[in-house]
Amino acid sequence: MKKSKVLIIEDDRFLLKLYADKLQREGFEVLSSLTGEEGLNKVSVEKPDLIILDLILPGKNGFEVLSELKLNPGTKDIPVIILTNLGQEADIKKGLELGADTYLVKTDFSLSQLPEVVKGVLVKVKKK
Amino acid sequence: MKPNRYKVSEVISIVSHQLKTPLSAIKGYLEVLVSDDVGKTNPKQKEYLKDALANVQRMINLVKDLLDVSQIEEGRMELKPRPTNLEKIIREAVKEFTLLAQAKNCTLSFDVKGKIPLLNIDPLKIRQVVSNLISNAIDYNERKGKVGLLLERKGNKVLFHCKDCGIGIPEKEKEKVFKKFYRSEKAMALSTGGSGLGLFISKAIIEKSGGKIWFQSQKGKGSIFYFSLPIKTKNN
């Protein structure tokens, strides 16, 4: 079976490695970007099945990246999981309104949940 | 000398946010090691890794508490009230704390008197208060003890009791209990986990929700912490 391709856009190298390694161990193909701009380029070239997106990023922030993804007919259907340290209700609301499928706060979630969340979102999207 | 550009609470807020990312990374790497995801650790290694993980979690909790305090002090604490089943929130908290209570040789019980209506409260914030009171009650149990929780309706309010058989609060320290960073000498000797911020934050949350929080305590016999929350009807 073809591996699902996940793109992680995260500017902290340690967190990026942590998430990427975890998902690779669980059988995903993982791509990564340290900035929003690089992430958007990778999305158009690589067409990932799912994107994990941080919000506080240098240059284009995560909200801007998400808006661009959802405005582009070629990328609007790619599911997005926001994984951030912004935990205020207003941020969560904004992220979900812009079209994110799930919103996770880094300090409140356990790494072991990540593969399950990714699989859950992929299953939900396939059913649509 | 240049004037200060930032207020203390702003500095706390910025530093706390900055700390979250490295703390999340440390927590994640320790979780990978504890779960034997990248190779088996021996029992002693696992014990130490679990201790390290527990301490990172303490730091994360402290950072969150500091952010709450800075929001309270700047008047920025936001509540998102919605119709909420308080009984369910307390049951979830009891479930979460059962293992910790067992580890401390303490029994945790919860009773409900009467039918509790839905309350217009912020479920996450009120859960934070409930967890804080239960966690204190368990932490400060000096011996094999009991923590008893009760939720009841009293007129147009609901009243929550959290009773412990712990060390109690000395008379001279009673007025300081809800002050920020307050920890009694006895508490500091008994438990290393607290920051002295939990009750300060709890008071702010309950009062902003239109309720009251208070306690009765006898040194050496234990304490009962209470909070009441209004039942909002069309008429009030």
Coordinates of C-alpha atoms in Angstrom, one line a residue:
Chain A
M1 CA 0.0 0.0 0.0
K2 CA 1.2 3.5 -0.8
K3 CA 2.5 5.4 2.2
S4 CA 0.6 8.6 3.0
K5 CA 2.7 11.7 2.5
V6 CA 2.7 14.2 5.3
L7 CA 4.3 17.7 5.1
I8 CA 5.3 19.3 8.4
I9 CA 5.8 23.1 8.5
E10 CA 7.5 23.9 11.8
D11 CA 10.3 26.4 12.4
D12 CA 11.7 24.7 15.5
R13 CA 14.3 22.1 14.3
F14 CA 14.0 19.9 17.5
L15 CA 10.2 19.7 17.3
L16 CA 10.4 19.1 13.5
K17 CA 12.7 16.2 14.0
L18 CA 10.6 14.8 16.8
Y19 CA 7.4 14.9 14.8
A20 CA 9.0 13.7 11.6
D21 CA 10.8 10.7 13.2
K22 CA 7.6 9.7 15.0
L23 CA 5.5 9.7 11.9
Q24 CA 8.2 7.9 9.9
R25 CA 8.3 5.2 12.5
E26 CA 4.6 4.8 12.1
G27 CA 5.0 4.3 8.3
F28 CA 4.3 7.7 6.9
E29 CA 6.4 9.4 4.2
V30 CA 7.4 12.7 5.8
L31 CA 8.5 16.0 4.2
S32 CA 9.5 19.0 6.2
S33 CA 9.8 22.8 5.9
L34 CA 11.1 25.4 8.3
T35 CA 9.2 28.3 6.8
G36 CA 5.8 29.0 5.4
E37 CA 7.1 30.1 2.0
E38 CA 9.2 26.9 1.6
G39 CA 6.1 24.9 2.8
L40 CA 3.8 26.4 0.2
N41 CA 6.4 25.6 -2.5
K42 CA 6.7 22.0 -1.3
V43 CA 2.9 21.6 -1.3
S44 CA 2.6 22.6 -5.0
V45 CA 5.5 20.3 -6.0
E46 CA 4.9 17.3 -3.8
K47 CA 1.1 17.3 -3.3
P48 CA 1.1 15.9 0.2
D49 CA -1.9 14.0 1.6
L50 CA -1.9 16.0 4.8
I51 CA -0.1 19.1 6.2
I52 CA 0.9 19.7 9.9
L53 CA 1.2 23.4 10.3
D54 CA 2.8 25.5 13.1
L55 CA 1.4 29.1 13.4
I56 CA 4.3 31.2 14.7
L57 CA 6.7 31.0 11.7
P58 CA 9.3 33.4 10.4
G59 CA 8.0 35.4 7.4
K60 CA 4.6 34.1 6.4
N61 CA 2.8 32.9 9.5
G62 CA 0.7 29.8 9.7
F63 CA -2.6 31.6 9.4
E64 CA -1.4 33.2 6.1
V65 CA -0.1 29.8 4.9
L66 CA -3.5 28.3 5.7
S67 CA -5.4 31.0 3.9
E68 CA -3.3 30.6 0.8
L69 CA -3.8 26.8 0.8
K70 CA -7.5 27.1 1.1
L71 CA -7.8 29.8 -1.6
N72 CA -5.9 27.7 -4.1
P73 CA -8.2 25.2 -5.9
G74 CA -5.2 22.8 -6.3
T75 CA -4.5 22.7 -2.6
K76 CA -7.8 23.6 -0.8
D77 CA -8.7 19.9 -0.2
I78 CA -5.5 18.9 1.5
P79 CA -6.3 18.5 5.2
V80 CA -4.4 20.6 7.6
I81 CA -3.7 19.9 11.3
I82 CA -2.6 23.0 13.2
L83 CA 0.0 22.2 15.8
T84 CA 1.0 25.2 17.8
N85 CA 1.6 26.8 21.2
L86 CA -1.1 29.5 20.6
G87 CA -3.8 28.1 22.8
Q88 CA -6.2 31.1 23.1
E89 CA -9.8 30.5 22.1
A90 CA -9.6 33.3 19.5
D91 CA -6.6 31.6 17.7
I92 CA -8.4 28.2 17.8
K93 CA -11.5 29.8 16.3
K94 CA -9.6 31.6 13.6
G95 CA -7.6 28.4 12.7
L96 CA -10.8 26.3 12.3
E97 CA -12.7 29.0 10.5
L98 CA -9.8 29.3 8.0
G99 CA -10.3 25.6 7.2
A100 CA -8.0 23.6 9.5
D101 CA -9.3 20.1 10.2
T102 CA -7.9 19.8 13.7
Y103 CA -6.2 22.2 16.1
L104 CA -3.7 20.9 18.6
V105 CA -1.8 22.8 21.3
K106 CA 1.8 21.5 21.7
T107 CA 2.0 21.6 25.5
D108 CA -1.4 19.9 25.9
F109 CA -0.9 16.9 23.7
S110 CA 1.2 13.9 23.9
L111 CA 3.4 12.9 21.0
S112 CA 2.0 9.4 21.1
Q113 CA -1.4 10.9 19.9
L114 CA 0.1 12.4 16.8
P115 CA -0.1 9.3 14.5
E116 CA -3.6 8.5 15.6
V117 CA -4.7 12.1 14.9
V118 CA -3.1 12.1 11.5
K119 CA -4.7 8.7 10.6
G120 CA -8.1 9.9 11.9
V121 CA -8.0 13.1 9.7
L122 CA -7.0 11.1 6.7
V123 CA -9.8 8.6 7.2
K124 CA -12.3 11.4 7.7
V125 CA -11.2 13.2 4.5
K126 CA -11.4 10.0 2.4
K127 CA -15.0 9.4 3.5
K128 CA -16.0 12.9 2.2
Chain B
M1 CA 19.0 55.1 32.8
K2 CA 16.4 54.2 30.1
P3 CA 12.9 53.7 31.3
N4 CA 11.6 50.2 31.4
R5 CA 10.0 49.3 28.0
Y6 CA 8.0 46.4 29.3
K7 CA 5.9 45.8 32.4
V8 CA 6.8 42.8 34.5
S9 CA 3.6 41.0 33.5
E10 CA 4.5 41.5 29.9
V11 CA 7.9 40.1 30.4
I12 CA 6.4 37.1 32.2
S13 CA 4.0 36.6 29.3
I14 CA 6.7 36.7 26.7
V15 CA 9.2 34.5 28.5
S16 CA 6.5 32.0 29.3
H17 CA 5.5 31.8 25.6
Q18 CA 9.2 31.4 24.6
L19 CA 9.6 28.6 27.1
K20 CA 6.8 26.5 25.7
T21 CA 8.5 25.4 22.6
P22 CA 11.7 24.0 24.1
L23 CA 9.6 22.4 26.9
S24 CA 7.4 20.8 24.4
A25 CA 10.4 19.4 22.6
I26 CA 12.0 18.0 25.8
K27 CA 8.6 16.4 26.8
G28 CA 8.3 14.8 23.4
Y29 CA 11.8 13.3 23.3
L30 CA 11.3 11.9 26.9
E31 CA 7.9 10.4 25.9
V32 CA 9.6 8.6 23.0
L33 CA 12.3 7.2 25.3
V34 CA 9.8 6.2 28.1
S35 CA 7.6 4.4 25.6
D36 CA 10.5 2.4 24.3
D37 CA 9.7 3.7 20.8
V38 CA 13.4 3.8 19.8
G39 CA 14.7 0.9 21.9
K40 CA 14.2 -0.7 25.2
T41 CA 15.4 1.0 28.4
N42 CA 16.2 -0.9 31.6
P43 CA 14.0 -0.4 34.6
K44 CA 16.2 2.1 36.3
Q45 CA 16.7 4.2 33.1
K46 CA 12.9 4.1 32.6
E47 CA 12.3 5.3 36.2
Y48 CA 14.7 8.2 35.7
L49 CA 13.2 9.1 32.4
K50 CA 9.7 9.1 34.0
D51 CA 11.0 11.3 36.8
A52 CA 12.4 13.7 34.1
L53 CA 9.1 13.6 32.3
A54 CA 7.1 14.4 35.4
N55 CA 9.4 17.4 36.1
V56 CA 9.1 18.7 32.6
Q57 CA 5.3 18.5 33.0
R58 CA 5.7 20.5 36.3
M59 CA 7.6 23.2 34.4
I60 CA 4.9 23.2 31.6
N61 CA 2.2 23.6 34.3
L62 CA 4.2 26.4 36.0
V63 CA 4.6 28.2 32.6
K64 CA 0.8 27.9 32.0
D65 CA 0.1 29.2 35.5
L66 CA 2.4 32.2 35.0
L67 CA 0.6 33.0 31.7
D68 CA -2.7 32.8 33.6
V69 CA -1.4 35.1 36.3
S70 CA -0.1 37.7 33.8
Q71 CA -3.5 37.6 32.0
I72 CA -5.3 38.1 35.3
E73 CA -3.1 40.9 36.4
E74 CA -3.5 42.7 33.1
G75 CA -7.3 42.1 33.1
R76 CA -6.9 40.0 30.0
M77 CA -8.3 36.7 31.3
E78 CA -11.1 35.7 28.9
L79 CA -13.9 33.3 29.9
K80 CA -15.9 31.5 27.3
P81 CA -19.1 30.6 29.2
R82 CA -21.5 28.1 27.7
P83 CA -24.1 25.7 29.1
T84 CA -22.0 23.2 31.0
N85 CA -22.6 20.1 33.0
L86 CA -20.5 20.7 36.1
E87 CA -21.1 17.2 37.5
K88 CA -19.6 15.7 34.4
I89 CA -16.6 18.0 34.7
I90 CA -16.0 16.9 38.3
R91 CA -16.4 13.2 37.3
E92 CA -13.8 13.6 34.6
A93 CA -11.4 15.2 37.1
V94 CA -12.0 12.5 39.7
K95 CA -11.2 9.9 37.0
E96 CA -8.0 11.7 36.2
F97 CA -6.9 11.9 39.8
T98 CA -7.8 8.4 40.9
L99 CA -4.3 7.0 40.2
L100 CA -2.5 9.8 41.9
A101 CA -4.8 9.4 44.9
Q102 CA -4.0 5.7 45.1
A103 CA -0.3 6.4 44.8
K104 CA -0.6 8.6 47.9
N105 CA -2.7 6.1 49.8
C106 CA -5.7 8.3 49.7
T107 CA -9.3 7.6 48.7
L108 CA -11.2 10.0 46.5
S109 CA -15.0 10.0 46.6
F110 CA -17.6 12.1 44.9
D111 CA -21.3 12.6 45.8
V112 CA -24.0 14.6 44.3
K113 CA -27.1 15.9 46.2
G114 CA -30.1 16.6 44.1
K115 CA -30.3 17.5 40.4
I116 CA -27.6 19.9 39.2
P117 CA -28.8 22.1 36.3
L118 CA -26.5 23.2 33.4
L119 CA -24.4 26.2 34.4
N120 CA -23.3 29.0 32.1
I121 CA -19.6 28.7 32.8
D122 CA -16.3 28.2 30.9
P123 CA -15.8 24.5 31.1
L124 CA -12.1 24.5 30.7
K125 CA -11.5 27.2 33.3
I126 CA -13.8 25.6 35.9
R127 CA -12.2 22.2 35.3
Q128 CA -8.9 23.9 36.1
V129 CA -10.3 25.1 39.4
V130 CA -11.7 21.6 40.2
S131 CA -8.4 19.9 39.3
N132 CA -6.5 22.4 41.4
L133 CA -8.6 21.8 44.5
I134 CA -8.5 18.0 44.2
S135 CA -4.8 18.1 43.5
N136 CA -4.1 20.2 46.6
A137 CA -6.3 18.0 48.7
I138 CA -4.4 14.9 47.6
D139 CA -1.0 16.5 47.8
Y140 CA -1.4 17.8 51.4
N141 CA -2.8 14.6 52.8
E142 CA -0.2 13.8 55.5
R143 CA -1.3 10.2 56.2
K144 CA -3.6 7.6 54.7
G145 CA -6.5 9.9 54.1
K146 CA -9.7 10.6 52.4
V147 CA -10.7 13.3 50.0
G148 CA -14.4 13.8 49.7
L149 CA -16.1 15.9 47.0
L150 CA -19.7 17.0 47.1
L151 CA -21.8 18.9 44.7
E152 CA -25.2 20.2 45.7
R153 CA -27.8 22.8 44.7
K154 CA -28.4 25.5 47.2
G155 CA -31.2 27.8 46.1
N156 CA -30.1 29.7 43.0
K157 CA -26.5 28.5 43.4
V158 CA -24.6 25.2 43.1
L159 CA -22.0 24.5 45.8
F160 CA -18.9 22.4 45.5
H161 CA -17.1 21.0 48.6
C162 CA -13.6 19.5 48.5
K163 CA -12.8 18.1 51.9
D164 CA -9.4 16.6 52.9
C165 CA -7.9 15.1 56.1
G166 CA -4.7 16.9 55.5
I167 CA -2.3 19.1 57.4
G168 CA -4.7 22.0 57.6
I169 CA -3.9 25.7 57.4
P170 CA -2.5 27.5 60.5
E171 CA -4.7 30.4 61.7
K172 CA -2.0 33.0 61.1
E173 CA -1.6 31.9 57.5
K174 CA -5.3 31.8 56.6
E175 CA -5.5 35.3 55.0
K176 CA -2.6 34.5 52.7
V177 CA -4.1 31.4 51.1
F178 CA -5.4 33.0 48.0
K179 CA -2.4 35.3 47.5
K180 CA -0.1 34.7 44.7
F181 CA 3.0 32.6 45.4
Y182 CA 1.8 31.8 48.9
R183 CA 2.8 28.4 50.2
S184 CA 2.7 27.5 53.8
E185 CA 6.0 26.3 55.4
K186 CA 4.4 22.9 56.1
A187 CA 3.2 22.6 52.5
M188 CA 6.6 23.4 51.2
A189 CA 8.1 20.7 53.4
L190 CA 5.5 18.1 52.3
S191 CA 5.2 18.6 48.6
T192 CA 7.7 20.0 46.1
G193 CA 5.2 20.2 43.2
G194 CA 3.2 23.4 44.0
S195 CA 3.9 26.8 42.7
G196 CA 1.6 28.8 45.0
L197 CA -0.3 30.1 42.0
G198 CA -3.2 27.6 41.8
L199 CA -5.5 29.1 44.4
F200 CA -4.8 32.7 43.2
I201 CA -5.8 31.6 39.7
S202 CA -8.8 29.6 41.0
K203 CA -10.1 32.6 42.9
A204 CA -9.9 34.8 39.9
I205 CA -11.7 32.3 37.7
I206 CA -14.5 31.7 40.2
E207 CA -15.0 35.4 40.9
K208 CA -15.0 36.2 37.2
S209 CA -17.7 33.5 36.7
G210 CA -19.9 35.3 39.2
G211 CA -19.1 32.9 42.1
K212 CA -17.3 32.8 45.4
I213 CA -14.5 30.6 46.7
W214 CA -13.6 30.1 50.4
F215 CA -12.4 27.5 52.9
Q216 CA -12.6 26.3 56.5
S217 CA -9.6 24.7 58.0
Q218 CA -8.3 23.3 61.2
K219 CA -4.6 22.8 61.7
G220 CA -3.8 19.1 61.8
K221 CA -7.4 18.0 61.0
G222 CA -7.9 19.1 57.4
S223 CA -9.5 21.7 55.2
I224 CA -12.7 22.1 53.2
F225 CA -12.6 24.3 50.2
Y226 CA -15.8 25.5 48.7
F227 CA -16.9 27.3 45.6
S228 CA -20.4 28.4 44.6
L229 CA -21.5 29.3 41.2
P230 CA -24.8 31.0 40.2
I231 CA -27.5 29.2 38.4
K232 CA -28.6 31.7 35.7
T233 CA -32.2 31.7 34.9
K234 CA -34.3 34.1 32.7
N235 CA -35.2 36.0 35.9
N236 CA -31.8 36.8 37.3

